[in-house]
PDB file of C-alpha atoms in Angstrom:
ATOM      1  CA  UNK A 273     -18.400 -44.642 -35.925  1.00  0.00           C
ATOM      2  CA  UNK A 274     -21.584 -42.612 -34.973  1.00  0.00           C
ATOM      3  CA  UNK A 275     -20.750 -38.966 -34.158  1.00  0.00           C
ATOM      4  CA  UNK A 276     -21.885 -37.469 -30.673  1.00  0.00           C
ATOM      5  CA  UNK A 277     -24.381 -35.045 -30.660  1.00  0.00           C
ATOM      6  CA  UNK A 278     -23.199 -31.672 -29.431  1.00  0.00           C
ATOM      7  CA  UNK A 279     -22.445 -31.247 -25.667  1.00  0.00           C
ATOM      8  CA  UNK A 280     -25.560 -29.115 -23.550  1.00  0.00           C
ATOM      9  CA  UNK A 281     -24.516 -25.940 -22.434  1.00  0.00           C
ATOM     10  CA  UNK A 282     -23.814 -25.542 -18.958  1.00  0.00           C
ATOM     11  CA  UNK A 283     -24.158 -22.899 -16.539  1.00  0.00           C
ATOM     12  CA  UNK A 284     -26.781 -20.224 -15.847  1.00  0.00           C
ATOM     13  CA  UNK A 285     -28.705 -19.006 -18.723  1.00  0.00           C
ATOM     14  CA  UNK A 286     -28.175 -15.052 -19.550  1.00  0.00           C
ATOM     15  CA  UNK A 287     -30.137 -12.956 -17.914  1.00  0.00           C
ATOM     16  CA  UNK A 288     -31.722  -9.739 -20.369  1.00  0.00           C
ATOM     17  CA  UNK A 289     -32.383  -7.814 -16.851  1.00  0.00           C
ATOM     18  CA  UNK A 290     -28.648  -8.388 -16.072  1.00  0.00           C
ATOM     19  CA  UNK A 291     -27.938  -7.006 -19.627  1.00  0.00           C
ATOM     20  CA  UNK A 292     -29.947  -4.050 -19.561  1.00  0.00           C
ATOM     21  CA  UNK A 293     -28.592  -3.116 -16.417  1.00  0.00           C
ATOM     22  CA  UNK A 294     -25.236  -3.136 -17.107  1.00  0.00           C
ATOM     23  CA  UNK A 295     -25.288  -1.620 -20.416  1.00  0.00           C
ATOM     24  CA  UNK A 296     -27.463   1.552 -18.554  1.00  0.00           C
ATOM     25  CA  UNK A 297     -25.048   1.525 -16.054  1.00  0.00           C
ATOM     26  CA  UNK A 298     -22.022   1.693 -18.869  1.00  0.00           C
ATOM     27  CA  UNK A 299     -23.473   4.906 -20.122  1.00  0.00           C
ATOM     28  CA  UNK A 300     -24.296   6.286 -16.882  1.00  0.00           C
ATOM     29  CA  UNK A 301     -20.586   5.874 -16.109  1.00  0.00           C
ATOM     30  CA  UNK A 302     -19.936   7.303 -19.803  1.00  0.00           C
ATOM     31  CA  UNK A 303     -21.801  10.466 -18.465  1.00  0.00           C
ATOM     32  CA  UNK A 304     -20.008  10.877 -15.274  1.00  0.00           C
ATOM     33  CA  UNK A 305     -16.655   9.762 -15.570  1.00  0.00           C
ATOM     34  CA  UNK A 306     -15.734   9.561 -19.306  1.00  0.00           C
ATOM     35  CA  UNK A 307     -14.096   6.979 -21.261  1.00  0.00           C
ATOM     36  CA  UNK A 308     -10.630   7.105 -19.913  1.00  0.00           C
ATOM     37  CA  UNK A 309     -11.734   6.684 -16.230  1.00  0.00           C
ATOM     38  CA  UNK A 310     -14.724   3.997 -17.181  1.00  0.00           C
ATOM     39  CA  UNK A 311     -13.784   0.665 -15.501  1.00  0.00           C
ATOM     40  CA  UNK A 312     -15.562  -2.678 -15.780  1.00  0.00           C
ATOM     41  CA  UNK A 313     -15.386  -2.890 -12.041  1.00  0.00           C
ATOM     42  CA  UNK A 314     -17.131   0.415 -11.616  1.00  0.00           C
ATOM     43  CA  UNK A 315     -19.845  -0.704 -14.117  1.00  0.00           C
ATOM     44  CA  UNK A 316     -20.493  -4.197 -12.372  1.00  0.00           C
ATOM     45  CA  UNK A 317     -20.947  -1.983  -9.189  1.00  0.00           C
ATOM     46  CA  UNK A 318     -23.385   0.320 -10.837  1.00  0.00           C
ATOM     47  CA  UNK A 319     -25.148  -2.501 -12.556  1.00  0.00           C
ATOM     48  CA  UNK A 320     -25.612  -4.286  -9.082  1.00  0.00           C
ATOM     49  CA  UNK A 321     -23.732  -7.476 -10.502  1.00  0.00           C
ATOM     50  CA  UNK A 322     -20.635  -9.717  -9.438  1.00  0.00           C
ATOM     51  CA  UNK A 323     -17.690  -8.679 -12.261  1.00  0.00           C
ATOM     52  CA  UNK A 324     -17.680 -12.398 -13.143  1.00  0.00           C
ATOM     53  CA  UNK A 325     -21.135 -11.495 -14.651  1.00  0.00           C
ATOM     54  CA  UNK A 326     -19.930  -8.685 -16.910  1.00  0.00           C
ATOM     55  CA  UNK A 327     -16.812 -10.526 -17.898  1.00  0.00           C
ATOM     56  CA  UNK A 328     -19.125 -13.590 -18.879  1.00  0.00           C
ATOM     57  CA  UNK A 329     -20.614 -11.311 -21.357  1.00  0.00           C
ATOM     58  CA  UNK A 330     -18.153  -8.821 -22.763  1.00  0.00           C
ATOM     59  CA  UNK A 331     -14.392  -9.538 -23.067  1.00  0.00           C
ATOM     60  CA  UNK A 332     -13.396  -6.269 -22.516  1.00  0.00           C
ATOM     61  CA  UNK A 333     -14.528  -2.531 -22.122  1.00  0.00           C
ATOM     62  CA  UNK A 334     -14.435  -1.340 -25.821  1.00  0.00           C
ATOM     63  CA  UNK A 335     -17.164  -4.216 -26.985  1.00  0.00           C
ATOM     64  CA  UNK A 336     -19.211  -3.290 -23.939  1.00  0.00           C
ATOM     65  CA  UNK A 337     -18.934   0.312 -24.810  1.00  0.00           C
ATOM     66  CA  UNK A 338     -20.215  -0.371 -28.306  1.00  0.00           C
ATOM     67  CA  UNK A 339     -22.975  -2.500 -27.111  1.00  0.00           C
ATOM     68  CA  UNK A 340     -24.150   0.441 -25.004  1.00  0.00           C
ATOM     69  CA  UNK A 341     -23.901   3.122 -27.841  1.00  0.00           C
ATOM     70  CA  UNK A 342     -25.305   0.668 -30.223  1.00  0.00           C
ATOM     71  CA  UNK A 343     -28.757   0.603 -27.640  1.00  0.00           C
ATOM     72  CA  UNK A 344     -28.729   4.344 -27.991  1.00  0.00           C
ATOM     73  CA  UNK A 345     -29.039   4.211 -31.958  1.00  0.00           C
ATOM     74  CA  UNK A 346     -31.460   1.345 -31.984  1.00  0.00           C
ATOM     75  CA  UNK A 347     -34.300   4.212 -30.624  1.00  0.00           C
ATOM     76  CA  UNK A 348     -33.906   5.711 -34.018  1.00  0.00           C
ATOM     77  CA  UNK A 349     -37.291   5.658 -35.745  1.00  0.00           C
ATOM     78  CA  UNK A 350     -37.774   6.915 -39.507  1.00  0.00           C
ATOM     79  CA  UNK A 351     -41.173   9.576 -38.841  1.00  0.00           C
ATOM     80  CA  UNK A 352     -43.748   9.390 -41.547  1.00  0.00           C
ATOM     81  CA  UNK A 353     -43.809  13.190 -42.398  1.00  0.00           C
ATOM     82  CA  UNK A 354     -45.715  12.713 -45.674  1.00  0.00           C
ATOM     83  CA  UNK A 355     -42.856  13.021 -47.881  1.00  0.00           C
ATOM     84  CA  UNK A 356     -39.448  11.759 -48.422  1.00  0.00           C
ATOM     85  CA  UNK A 357     -37.382  15.226 -47.653  1.00  0.00           C
ATOM     86  CA  UNK A 358     -39.432  15.268 -44.303  1.00  0.00           C
ATOM     87  CA  UNK A 359     -39.046  12.000 -43.335  1.00  0.00           C
ATOM     88  CA  UNK A 360     -35.215  12.350 -44.080  1.00  0.00           C
ATOM     89  CA  UNK A 361     -34.991  15.765 -41.956  1.00  0.00           C
ATOM     90  CA  UNK A 362     -36.661  13.896 -39.296  1.00  0.00           C
ATOM     91  CA  UNK A 363     -34.540  10.967 -38.689  1.00  0.00           C
ATOM     92  CA  UNK A 364     -31.349  13.193 -39.192  1.00  0.00           C
ATOM     93  CA  UNK A 365     -32.359  15.520 -36.433  1.00  0.00           C
ATOM     94  CA  UNK A 366     -32.861  12.198 -34.027  1.00  0.00           C
ATOM     95  CA  UNK A 367     -29.478  11.109 -35.225  1.00  0.00           C
ATOM     96  CA  UNK A 368     -27.866  14.372 -34.560  1.00  0.00           C
ATOM     97  CA  UNK A 369     -29.854  14.483 -31.265  1.00  0.00           C
ATOM     98  CA  UNK A 370     -28.481  11.326 -30.071  1.00  0.00           C
ATOM     99  CA  UNK A 371     -24.651  12.314 -30.949  1.00  0.00           C
ATOM    100  CA  UNK A 372     -24.946  15.046 -29.121  1.00  0.00           C
ATOM    101  CA  UNK A 373     -25.897  12.952 -25.885  1.00  0.00           C
ATOM    102  CA  UNK A 374     -22.380  12.785 -23.704  1.00  0.00           C
ATOM    103  CA  UNK A 375     -22.646   9.101 -23.601  1.00  0.00           C
ATOM    104  CA  UNK A 376     -22.976   8.521 -27.313  1.00  0.00           C
ATOM    105  CA  UNK A 377     -20.337  11.165 -28.110  1.00  0.00           C
ATOM    106  CA  UNK A 378     -17.255   9.994 -25.880  1.00  0.00           C
ATOM    107  CA  UNK A 379     -18.108   6.402 -26.244  1.00  0.00           C
ATOM    108  CA  UNK A 380     -18.435   6.553 -30.031  1.00  0.00           C
ATOM    109  CA  UNK A 381     -15.606   8.577 -30.096  1.00  0.00           C
ATOM    110  CA  UNK A 382     -13.526   6.185 -28.322  1.00  0.00           C
ATOM    111  CA  UNK A 383     -14.495   2.945 -29.592  1.00  0.00           C
ATOM    112  CA  UNK A 384     -14.082   4.374 -33.123  1.00  0.00           C
ATOM    113  CA  UNK A 385     -10.242   5.633 -32.316  1.00  0.00           C
ATOM    114  CA  UNK A 386      -9.557   2.074 -30.621  1.00  0.00           C
ATOM    115  CA  UNK A 387     -10.760   0.437 -33.733  1.00  0.00           C
ATOM    116  CA  UNK A 388      -8.179   1.617 -35.980  1.00  0.00           C
ATOM    117  CA  UNK A 389      -5.699  -0.955 -34.518  1.00  0.00           C
ATOM    118  CA  UNK A 390      -8.303  -3.773 -34.062  1.00  0.00           C
ATOM    119  CA  UNK A 391     -10.424  -5.405 -37.109  1.00  0.00           C
ATOM    120  CA  UNK A 392     -12.528  -7.291 -34.545  1.00  0.00           C
ATOM    121  CA  UNK A 393     -13.669  -4.120 -32.687  1.00  0.00           C
ATOM    122  CA  UNK A 394     -14.202  -2.480 -36.178  1.00  0.00           C
ATOM    123  CA  UNK A 395     -16.241  -5.441 -37.254  1.00  0.00           C
ATOM    124  CA  UNK A 396     -18.653  -5.154 -33.947  1.00  0.00           C
ATOM    125  CA  UNK A 397     -19.256  -1.565 -34.811  1.00  0.00           C
ATOM    126  CA  UNK A 398     -20.005  -2.206 -38.201  1.00  0.00           C
ATOM    127  CA  UNK A 399     -22.180  -5.167 -37.281  1.00  0.00           C
ATOM    128  CA  UNK A 400     -23.855  -3.983 -33.691  1.00  0.00           C
ATOM    129  CA  UNK A 401     -24.310   0.008 -35.272  1.00  0.00           C
ATOM    130  CA  UNK A 402     -23.832   0.684 -39.110  1.00  0.00           C
ATOM    131  CA  UNK A 403     -25.610  -2.329 -40.092  1.00  0.00           C
ATOM    132  CA  UNK A 404     -28.233  -2.588 -37.771  1.00  0.00           C
ATOM    133  CA  UNK A 405     -29.266   1.334 -38.860  1.00  0.00           C
ATOM    134  CA  UNK A 406     -29.358   0.601 -42.478  1.00  0.00           C
ATOM    135  CA  UNK A 407     -32.817  -0.499 -41.907  1.00  0.00           C
ATOM    136  CA  UNK A 408     -33.909   3.277 -41.742  1.00  0.00           C
ATOM    137  CA  UNK A 409     -32.705   3.781 -45.261  1.00  0.00           C
ATOM    138  CA  UNK A 410     -34.238   0.797 -46.850  1.00  0.00           C
ATOM    139  CA  UNK A 411     -37.600   1.719 -44.939  1.00  0.00           C
ATOM    140  CA  UNK A 412     -37.540   5.229 -46.364  1.00  0.00           C
ATOM    141  CA  UNK A 413     -36.667   4.361 -49.979  1.00  0.00           C
ATOM    142  CA  UNK A 414     -39.497   1.507 -49.530  1.00  0.00           C
ATOM    143  CA  UNK A 415     -41.974   4.109 -48.118  1.00  0.00           C
ATOM    144  CA  UNK A 416     -40.473   6.928 -51.124  1.00  0.00           C
ATOM    145  CA  UNK A 417     -41.457   4.154 -53.776  1.00  0.00           C
ATOM    146  CA  UNK A 418     -45.082   3.325 -52.240  1.00  0.00           C
ATOM    147  CA  UNK A 419     -45.989   7.408 -52.468  1.00  0.00           C
ATOM    148  CA  UNK A 420     -44.289   7.515 -56.029  1.00  0.00           C
ATOM    149  CA  UNK A 421     -41.589   9.992 -55.092  1.00  0.00           C
ATOM    150  CA  UNK A 422     -38.732   7.221 -56.085  1.00  0.00           C
ATOM    151  CA  UNK A 423     -38.836   4.329 -58.998  1.00  0.00           C
ATOM    152  CA  UNK A 424     -38.679   0.824 -57.797  1.00  0.00           C
ATOM    153  CA  UNK A 425     -35.202  -0.719 -58.260  1.00  0.00           C
ATOM    154  CA  UNK A 426     -35.588  -4.599 -59.515  1.00  0.00           C
ATOM    155  CA  UNK A 427     -31.979  -5.313 -58.599  1.00  0.00           C
ATOM    156  CA  UNK A 428     -31.685  -6.303 -54.540  1.00  0.00           C
ATOM    157  CA  UNK A 429     -28.098  -5.835 -55.191  1.00  0.00           C
ATOM    158  CA  UNK A 430     -28.625  -2.589 -56.749  1.00  0.00           C
ATOM    159  CA  UNK A 431     -30.620  -1.627 -53.958  1.00  0.00           C
ATOM    160  CA  UNK A 432     -28.260  -3.006 -51.302  1.00  0.00           C
ATOM    161  CA  UNK A 433     -25.352  -0.937 -52.904  1.00  0.00           C
ATOM    162  CA  UNK A 434     -27.185   2.510 -53.052  1.00  0.00           C
ATOM    163  CA  UNK A 435     -28.224   1.697 -49.603  1.00  0.00           C
ATOM    164  CA  UNK A 436     -25.091   1.332 -48.250  1.00  0.00           C
ATOM    165  CA  UNK A 437     -23.835   4.755 -50.262  1.00  0.00           C
ATOM    166  CA  UNK A 438     -27.095   6.880 -48.707  1.00  0.00           C
ATOM    167  CA  UNK A 439     -26.297   5.629 -45.428  1.00  0.00           C
ATOM    168  CA  UNK A 440     -22.709   6.538 -45.692  1.00  0.00           C
ATOM    169  CA  UNK A 441     -23.414   9.937 -46.933  1.00  0.00           C
ATOM    170  CA  UNK A 442     -25.854  10.554 -44.250  1.00  0.00           C
ATOM    171  CA  UNK A 443     -23.990   9.289 -41.355  1.00  0.00           C
ATOM    172  CA  UNK A 444     -20.766  10.626 -42.365  1.00  0.00           C
ATOM    173  CA  UNK A 445     -22.322  13.949 -42.529  1.00  0.00           C
ATOM    174  CA  UNK A 446     -23.845  14.252 -39.455  1.00  0.00           C
ATOM    175  CA  UNK A 447     -20.834  12.623 -37.273  1.00  0.00           C
ATOM    176  CA  UNK A 448     -18.626  15.092 -38.640  1.00  0.00           C
ATOM    177  CA  UNK A 449     -21.024  17.840 -38.375  1.00  0.00           C
ATOM    178  CA  UNK A 450     -21.364  17.282 -34.502  1.00  0.00           C
ATOM    179  CA  UNK A 451     -18.419  15.348 -33.576  1.00  0.00           C
ATOM    180  CA  UNK A 452     -15.474  16.715 -35.782  1.00  0.00           C
ATOM    181  CA  UNK A 453     -16.136  20.017 -36.413  1.00  0.00           C
ATOM    182  CA  UNK A 454     -18.525  20.465 -33.293  1.00  0.00           C
ATOM    183  CA  UNK A 455     -21.257  22.435 -34.893  1.00  0.00           C
ATOM    184  CA  UNK A 456     -24.996  22.217 -34.339  1.00  0.00           C
ATOM    185  CA  UNK A 457     -27.085  19.688 -36.733  1.00  0.00           C
ATOM    186  CA  UNK A 458     -30.176  21.932 -36.390  1.00  0.00           C
ATOM    187  CA  UNK A 459     -33.103  22.379 -38.647  1.00  0.00           C
ATOM    188  CA  UNK A 460     -31.526  24.851 -40.833  1.00  0.00           C
ATOM    189  CA  UNK A 461     -28.492  22.691 -41.312  1.00  0.00           C
ATOM    190  CA  UNK A 462     -30.611  19.574 -41.764  1.00  0.00           C
ATOM    191  CA  UNK A 463     -33.050  21.204 -44.475  1.00  0.00           C
ATOM    192  CA  UNK A 464     -29.614  22.051 -46.432  1.00  0.00           C
ATOM    193  CA  UNK A 465     -28.227  18.903 -46.164  1.00  0.00           C
ATOM    194  CA  UNK A 466     -31.149  17.197 -47.517  1.00  0.00           C
ATOM    195  CA  UNK A 467     -31.753  19.312 -50.080  1.00  0.00           C
ATOM    196  CA  UNK A 468     -28.133  18.885 -51.629  1.00  0.00           C
ATOM    197  CA  UNK A 469     -28.661  14.675 -50.846  1.00  0.00           C
ATOM    198  CA  UNK A 470     -31.717  14.531 -52.853  1.00  0.00           C
ATOM    199  CA  UNK A 471     -31.345  16.969 -55.559  1.00  0.00           C
ATOM    200  CA  UNK A 472     -27.424  17.081 -55.845  1.00  0.00           C
ATOM    201  CA  UNK A 473     -25.039  20.279 -56.002  1.00  0.00           C
ATOM    202  CA  UNK A 474     -26.746  21.700 -59.100  1.00  0.00           C
ATOM    203  CA  UNK A 475     -30.025  22.095 -56.959  1.00  0.00           C
ATOM    204  CA  UNK A 476     -30.825  25.963 -56.378  1.00  0.00           C
ATOM    205  CA  UNK A 477     -31.915  26.835 -52.791  1.00  0.00           C
ATOM    206  CA  UNK A 478     -35.651  27.480 -52.317  1.00  0.00           C
ATOM    207  CA  UNK A 479     -36.545  31.115 -52.159  1.00  0.00           C
TER     208      UNK A 479
END
């Protein structure tokens, strides 16, 4: 007995323009209303789409906010400042600036809190934000290796483990500094953080 081919998908194709409008409206609502007052109905009105359009794309408020915030972090770019330390400082300053935006700050803090009791949401945060931004670490290491600032790593598994560790150190420090401690991640702090990251705790500060 021959198996049947999979059924063709029905319904209207997903509109990239509608997705962009919805995510932009979500960020606007986060700025104006904050997490607690944001509703999917309000987002649909702001985006000029039917509620059913929004519900077909996102199962709930948390998933919608994750994707809206993820787009902000997709703006991160690794600058080419001529050396590894300066490149790190440049991207960390960008990261801190994004976390300083009210839509990123309120949205990220809220979904991280919700994810403590929702494994699927935690995985969505990891896939949409964390894993996508690890590209910056890999790009920075490759560039530094081309410059001769870092040795090549022949083991891909070790490269991946090191990238995970570097990302965790950078993201953890900047998130704690800006969102938990509420202190500025300004150029002076970023310079000191980068020195410790690259040289370790035994490094003497530059005179």
